[in-house]
Short mmCIF file of C-alpha atoms in Angstrom, two decimals:
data_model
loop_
_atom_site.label_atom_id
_atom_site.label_comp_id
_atom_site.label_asym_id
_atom_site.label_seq_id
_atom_site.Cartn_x
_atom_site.Cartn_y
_atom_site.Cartn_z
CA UNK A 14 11.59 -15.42 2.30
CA UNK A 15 9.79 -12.41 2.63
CA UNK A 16 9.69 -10.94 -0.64
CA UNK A 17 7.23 -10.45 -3.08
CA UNK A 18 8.64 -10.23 -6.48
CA UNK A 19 6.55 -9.09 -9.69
CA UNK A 20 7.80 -9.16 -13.40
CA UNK A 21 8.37 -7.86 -15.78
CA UNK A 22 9.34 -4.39 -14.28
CA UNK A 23 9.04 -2.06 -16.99
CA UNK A 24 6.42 -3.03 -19.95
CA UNK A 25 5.37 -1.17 -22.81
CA UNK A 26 2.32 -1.92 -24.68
CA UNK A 27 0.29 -0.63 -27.74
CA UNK A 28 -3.03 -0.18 -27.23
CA UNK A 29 -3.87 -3.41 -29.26
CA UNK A 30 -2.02 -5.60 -27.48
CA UNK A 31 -2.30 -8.28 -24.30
CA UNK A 32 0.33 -8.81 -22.17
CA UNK A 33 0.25 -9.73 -18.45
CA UNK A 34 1.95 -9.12 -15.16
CA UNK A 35 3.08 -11.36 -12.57
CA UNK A 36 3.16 -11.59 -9.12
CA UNK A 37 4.66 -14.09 -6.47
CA UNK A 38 4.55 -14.59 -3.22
CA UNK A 39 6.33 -17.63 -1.07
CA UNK A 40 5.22 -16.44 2.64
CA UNK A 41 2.41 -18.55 2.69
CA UNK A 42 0.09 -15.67 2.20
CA UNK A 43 -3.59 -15.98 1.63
CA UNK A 44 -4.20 -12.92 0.80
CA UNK A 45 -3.50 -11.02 -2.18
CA UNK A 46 -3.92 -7.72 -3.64
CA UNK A 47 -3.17 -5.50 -7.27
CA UNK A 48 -2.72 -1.92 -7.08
CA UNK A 49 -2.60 0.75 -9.34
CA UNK A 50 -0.36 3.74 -8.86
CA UNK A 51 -0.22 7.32 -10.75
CA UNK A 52 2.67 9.48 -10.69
CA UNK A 53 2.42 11.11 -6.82
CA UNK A 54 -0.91 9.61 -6.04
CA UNK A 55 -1.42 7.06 -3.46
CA UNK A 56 -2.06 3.79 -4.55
CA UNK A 57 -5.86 2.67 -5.28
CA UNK A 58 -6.92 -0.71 -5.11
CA UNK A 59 -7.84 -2.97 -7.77
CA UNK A 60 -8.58 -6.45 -6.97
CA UNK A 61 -8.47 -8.39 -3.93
CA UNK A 62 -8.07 -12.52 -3.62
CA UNK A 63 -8.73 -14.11 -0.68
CA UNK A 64 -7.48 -17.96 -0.59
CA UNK A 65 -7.22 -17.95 -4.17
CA UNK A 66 -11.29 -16.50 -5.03
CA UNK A 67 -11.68 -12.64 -6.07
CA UNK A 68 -13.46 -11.23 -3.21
CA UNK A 69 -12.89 -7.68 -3.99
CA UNK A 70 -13.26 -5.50 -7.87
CA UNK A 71 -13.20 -2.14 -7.22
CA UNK A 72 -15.21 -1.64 -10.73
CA UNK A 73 -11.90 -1.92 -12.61
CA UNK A 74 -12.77 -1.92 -16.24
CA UNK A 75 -12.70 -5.52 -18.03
CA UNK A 76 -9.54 -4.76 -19.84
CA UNK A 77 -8.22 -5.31 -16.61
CA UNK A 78 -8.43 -9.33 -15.84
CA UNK A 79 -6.97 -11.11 -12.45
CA UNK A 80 -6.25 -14.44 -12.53
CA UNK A 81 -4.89 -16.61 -9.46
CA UNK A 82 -3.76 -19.56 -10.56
CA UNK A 83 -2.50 -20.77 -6.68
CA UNK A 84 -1.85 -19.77 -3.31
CA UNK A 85 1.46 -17.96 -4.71
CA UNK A 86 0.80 -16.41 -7.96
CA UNK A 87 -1.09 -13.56 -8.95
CA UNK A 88 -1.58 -12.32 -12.83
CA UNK A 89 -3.02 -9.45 -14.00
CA UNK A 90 -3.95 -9.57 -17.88
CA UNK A 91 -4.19 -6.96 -19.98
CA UNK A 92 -5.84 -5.83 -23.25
CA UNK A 93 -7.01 -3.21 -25.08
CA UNK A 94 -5.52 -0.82 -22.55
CA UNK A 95 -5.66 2.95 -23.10
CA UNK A 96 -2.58 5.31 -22.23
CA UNK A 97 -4.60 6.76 -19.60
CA UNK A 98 -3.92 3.16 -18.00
CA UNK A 99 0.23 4.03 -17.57
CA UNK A 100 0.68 3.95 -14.38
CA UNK A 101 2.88 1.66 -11.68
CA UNK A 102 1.37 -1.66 -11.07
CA UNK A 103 1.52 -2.77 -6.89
CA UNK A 104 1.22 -6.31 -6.17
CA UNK A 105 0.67 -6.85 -2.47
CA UNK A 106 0.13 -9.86 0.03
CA UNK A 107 -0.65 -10.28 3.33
CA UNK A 108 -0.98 -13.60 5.61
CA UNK A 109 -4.80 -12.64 6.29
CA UNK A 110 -7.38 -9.62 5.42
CA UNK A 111 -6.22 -8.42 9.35
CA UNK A 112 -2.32 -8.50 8.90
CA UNK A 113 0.19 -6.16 7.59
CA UNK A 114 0.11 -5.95 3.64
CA UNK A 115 3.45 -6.74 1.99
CA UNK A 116 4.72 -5.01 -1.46
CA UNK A 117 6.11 -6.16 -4.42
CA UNK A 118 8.30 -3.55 -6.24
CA UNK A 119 5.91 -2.81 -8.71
CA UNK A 120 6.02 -3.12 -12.70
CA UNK A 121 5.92 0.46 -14.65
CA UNK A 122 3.51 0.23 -17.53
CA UNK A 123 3.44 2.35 -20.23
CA UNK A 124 0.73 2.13 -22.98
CA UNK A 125 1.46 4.21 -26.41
CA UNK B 41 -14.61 3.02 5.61
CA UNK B 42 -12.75 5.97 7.90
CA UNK B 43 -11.39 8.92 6.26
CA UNK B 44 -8.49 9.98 7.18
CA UNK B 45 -6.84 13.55 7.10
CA UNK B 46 -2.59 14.10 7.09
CA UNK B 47 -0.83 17.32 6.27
CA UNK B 48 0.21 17.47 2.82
CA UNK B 49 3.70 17.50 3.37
CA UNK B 50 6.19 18.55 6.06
CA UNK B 51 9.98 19.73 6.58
CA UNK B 52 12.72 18.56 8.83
CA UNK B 53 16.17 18.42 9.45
CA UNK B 54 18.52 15.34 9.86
CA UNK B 55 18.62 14.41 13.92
CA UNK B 56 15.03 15.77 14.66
CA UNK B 57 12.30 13.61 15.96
CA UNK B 58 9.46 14.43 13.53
CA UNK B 59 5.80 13.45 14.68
CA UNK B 60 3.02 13.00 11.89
CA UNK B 61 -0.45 13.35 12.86
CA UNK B 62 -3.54 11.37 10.87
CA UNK B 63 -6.81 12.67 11.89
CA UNK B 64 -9.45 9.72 11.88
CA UNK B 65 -12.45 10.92 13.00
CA UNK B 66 -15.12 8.25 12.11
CA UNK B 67 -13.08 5.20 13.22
CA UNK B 68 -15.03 2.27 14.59
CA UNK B 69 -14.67 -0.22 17.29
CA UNK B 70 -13.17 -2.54 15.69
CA UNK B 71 -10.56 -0.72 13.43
CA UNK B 72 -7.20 -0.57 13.93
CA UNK B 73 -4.33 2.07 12.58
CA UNK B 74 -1.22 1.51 10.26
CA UNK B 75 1.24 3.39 9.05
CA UNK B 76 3.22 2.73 5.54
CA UNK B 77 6.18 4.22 4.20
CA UNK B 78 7.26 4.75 0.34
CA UNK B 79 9.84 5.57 -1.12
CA UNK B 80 9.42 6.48 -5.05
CA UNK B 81 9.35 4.00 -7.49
CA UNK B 82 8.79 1.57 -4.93
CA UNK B 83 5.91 -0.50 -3.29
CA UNK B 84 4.83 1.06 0.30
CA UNK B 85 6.39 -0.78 3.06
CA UNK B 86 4.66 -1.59 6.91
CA UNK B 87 6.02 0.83 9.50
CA UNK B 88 3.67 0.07 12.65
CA UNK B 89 0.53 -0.78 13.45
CA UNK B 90 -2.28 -0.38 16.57
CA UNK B 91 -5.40 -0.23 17.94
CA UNK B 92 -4.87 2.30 21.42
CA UNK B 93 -2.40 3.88 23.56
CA UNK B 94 1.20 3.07 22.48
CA UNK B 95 3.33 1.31 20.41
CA UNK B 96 6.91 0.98 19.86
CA UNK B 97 8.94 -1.06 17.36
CA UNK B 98 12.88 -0.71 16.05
CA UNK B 99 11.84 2.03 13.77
CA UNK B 100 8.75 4.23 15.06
CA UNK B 101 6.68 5.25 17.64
CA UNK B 102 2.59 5.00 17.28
CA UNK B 103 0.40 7.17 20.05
CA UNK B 104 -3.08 6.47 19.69
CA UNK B 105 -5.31 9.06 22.08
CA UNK B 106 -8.10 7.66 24.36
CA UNK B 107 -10.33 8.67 21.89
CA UNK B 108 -8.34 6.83 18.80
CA UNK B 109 -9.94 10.17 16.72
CA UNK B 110 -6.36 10.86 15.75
CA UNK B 111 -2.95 8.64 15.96
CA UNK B 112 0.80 10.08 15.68
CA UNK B 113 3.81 8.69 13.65
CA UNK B 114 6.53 9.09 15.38
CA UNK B 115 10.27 9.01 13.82
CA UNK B 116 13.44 9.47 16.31
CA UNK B 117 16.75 11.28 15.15
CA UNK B 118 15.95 10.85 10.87
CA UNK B 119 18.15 10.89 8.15
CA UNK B 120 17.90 11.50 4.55
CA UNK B 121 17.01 8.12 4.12
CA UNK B 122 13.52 9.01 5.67
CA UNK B 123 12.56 10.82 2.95
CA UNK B 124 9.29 9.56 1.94
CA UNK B 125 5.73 9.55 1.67
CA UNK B 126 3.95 7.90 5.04
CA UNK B 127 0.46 6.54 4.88
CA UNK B 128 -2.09 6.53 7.17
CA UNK B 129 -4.59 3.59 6.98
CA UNK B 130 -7.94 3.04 9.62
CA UNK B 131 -9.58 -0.43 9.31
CA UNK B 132 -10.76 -3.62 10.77
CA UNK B 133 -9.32 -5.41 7.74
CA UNK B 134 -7.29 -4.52 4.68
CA UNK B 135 -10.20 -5.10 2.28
CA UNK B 136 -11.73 -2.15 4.24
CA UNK B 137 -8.34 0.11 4.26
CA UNK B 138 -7.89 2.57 1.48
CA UNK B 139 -4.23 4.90 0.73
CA UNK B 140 -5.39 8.57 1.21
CA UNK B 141 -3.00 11.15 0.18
CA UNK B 142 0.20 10.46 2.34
CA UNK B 143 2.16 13.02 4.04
CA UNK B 144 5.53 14.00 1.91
CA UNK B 145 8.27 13.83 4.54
CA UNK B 146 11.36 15.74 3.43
CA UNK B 147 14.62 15.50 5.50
CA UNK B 148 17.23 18.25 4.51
CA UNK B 149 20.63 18.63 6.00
#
């Protein structure tokens, strides 16, 4: 299995509500990563878990919370979100910081 | 973290070999160079990776000067199916590696 799949993959939100995004890998990975993604921008890192502890914030604003609950998850809560924050949402793992990254499809987010 | 520099976007036609350069002129020791591919709407996917001279898998070619101040994608014969944006990423580790602004690859007929 090397797939990464993330759910849902379209979400709409108001900008009072929470909702979260999820992210799994089954490679055995120990690394990984949430990206965000404008419309013909390359994708910017968020957050970056290394054997399950946040190593990396790339001073995403708190609305934004990671969670990994084990090796193979990854969540991604949000609340409070602004439309500004639409955008496609990149999950990524990789079997180490030094390997190849691996890509989940994504999950389009649209805020209202 | 090493910058690195790709043209914007470039042409070609279906059959052509098309090479894409990634200047990467503060790259250290110890990084290395991958490419990604993406296709919209969809996460980037690993093309090749390396650290010097040459490397060669079932879909690319990577040539990495003496130097390693620039690298080269390399595609053989593409199709439409190429058409993409590549990445170019410098680092000793992918908490280190940043996207910069791709190269738009687009194949015509």
């Amino acid at each position: 299995d090397t797939e990464v799949t993330q759910t849902p993959k379209h979400l709409v939100m108001g900008m009072t509500n929470k909702k979260s995004l999820k992210c799994e890998q089954h490679m055995g990975h120990r690394a990984m990563y949430w990206y965000k993604q404008k419309a013909k921008k390359p994708p910017e890192l968020m957050f970056v878990y290394s054997y399950e502890k946040l190593s990396i914030n790339e001073s995403v604003p708190s609305r934004f919370s990671p969670e990994c609950p084990n090796s193979s998850l990854l969540n991604l809560h949000l609340h409070a979100l602004q439309p500004e924050d639409s955008a496609l949402y990149l999950c990524a793992s990789s079997q180490d910081h030094r390997y190849e990254q691996y890509f989940g499809p994504g999950t389009r987010l649209t805020v209202t | 973290l090493a910058k690195t520099t790709q043209p914007i976007s470039m042409d070609s036609y279906e059959g052509q070999e098309v090479n894409i350069t990634c200047s990467h002129n503060n790259i250290a020791t110890n990084d290395y160079i991958t490419w990604y591919q993406q296709f919209p709407s969809q996460g980037p996917r690993f093309i090749i990776q390396g650290y010097k001279t040459k490397v060669t898998n079932e879909v690319a070619s990577l040539f990495i000067p003496a130097d390693r101040k620039s690298s080269t994608l390399s595609l053989p014969r593409v199709s439409l199916s190429d058409t993409a944006v590549y990445y170019c990423l410098v680092g000793d580790n992918n908490n280190d590696m940043r996207f910069g602004a791709g190269t738009r690859l687009t194949v015509k007929p």
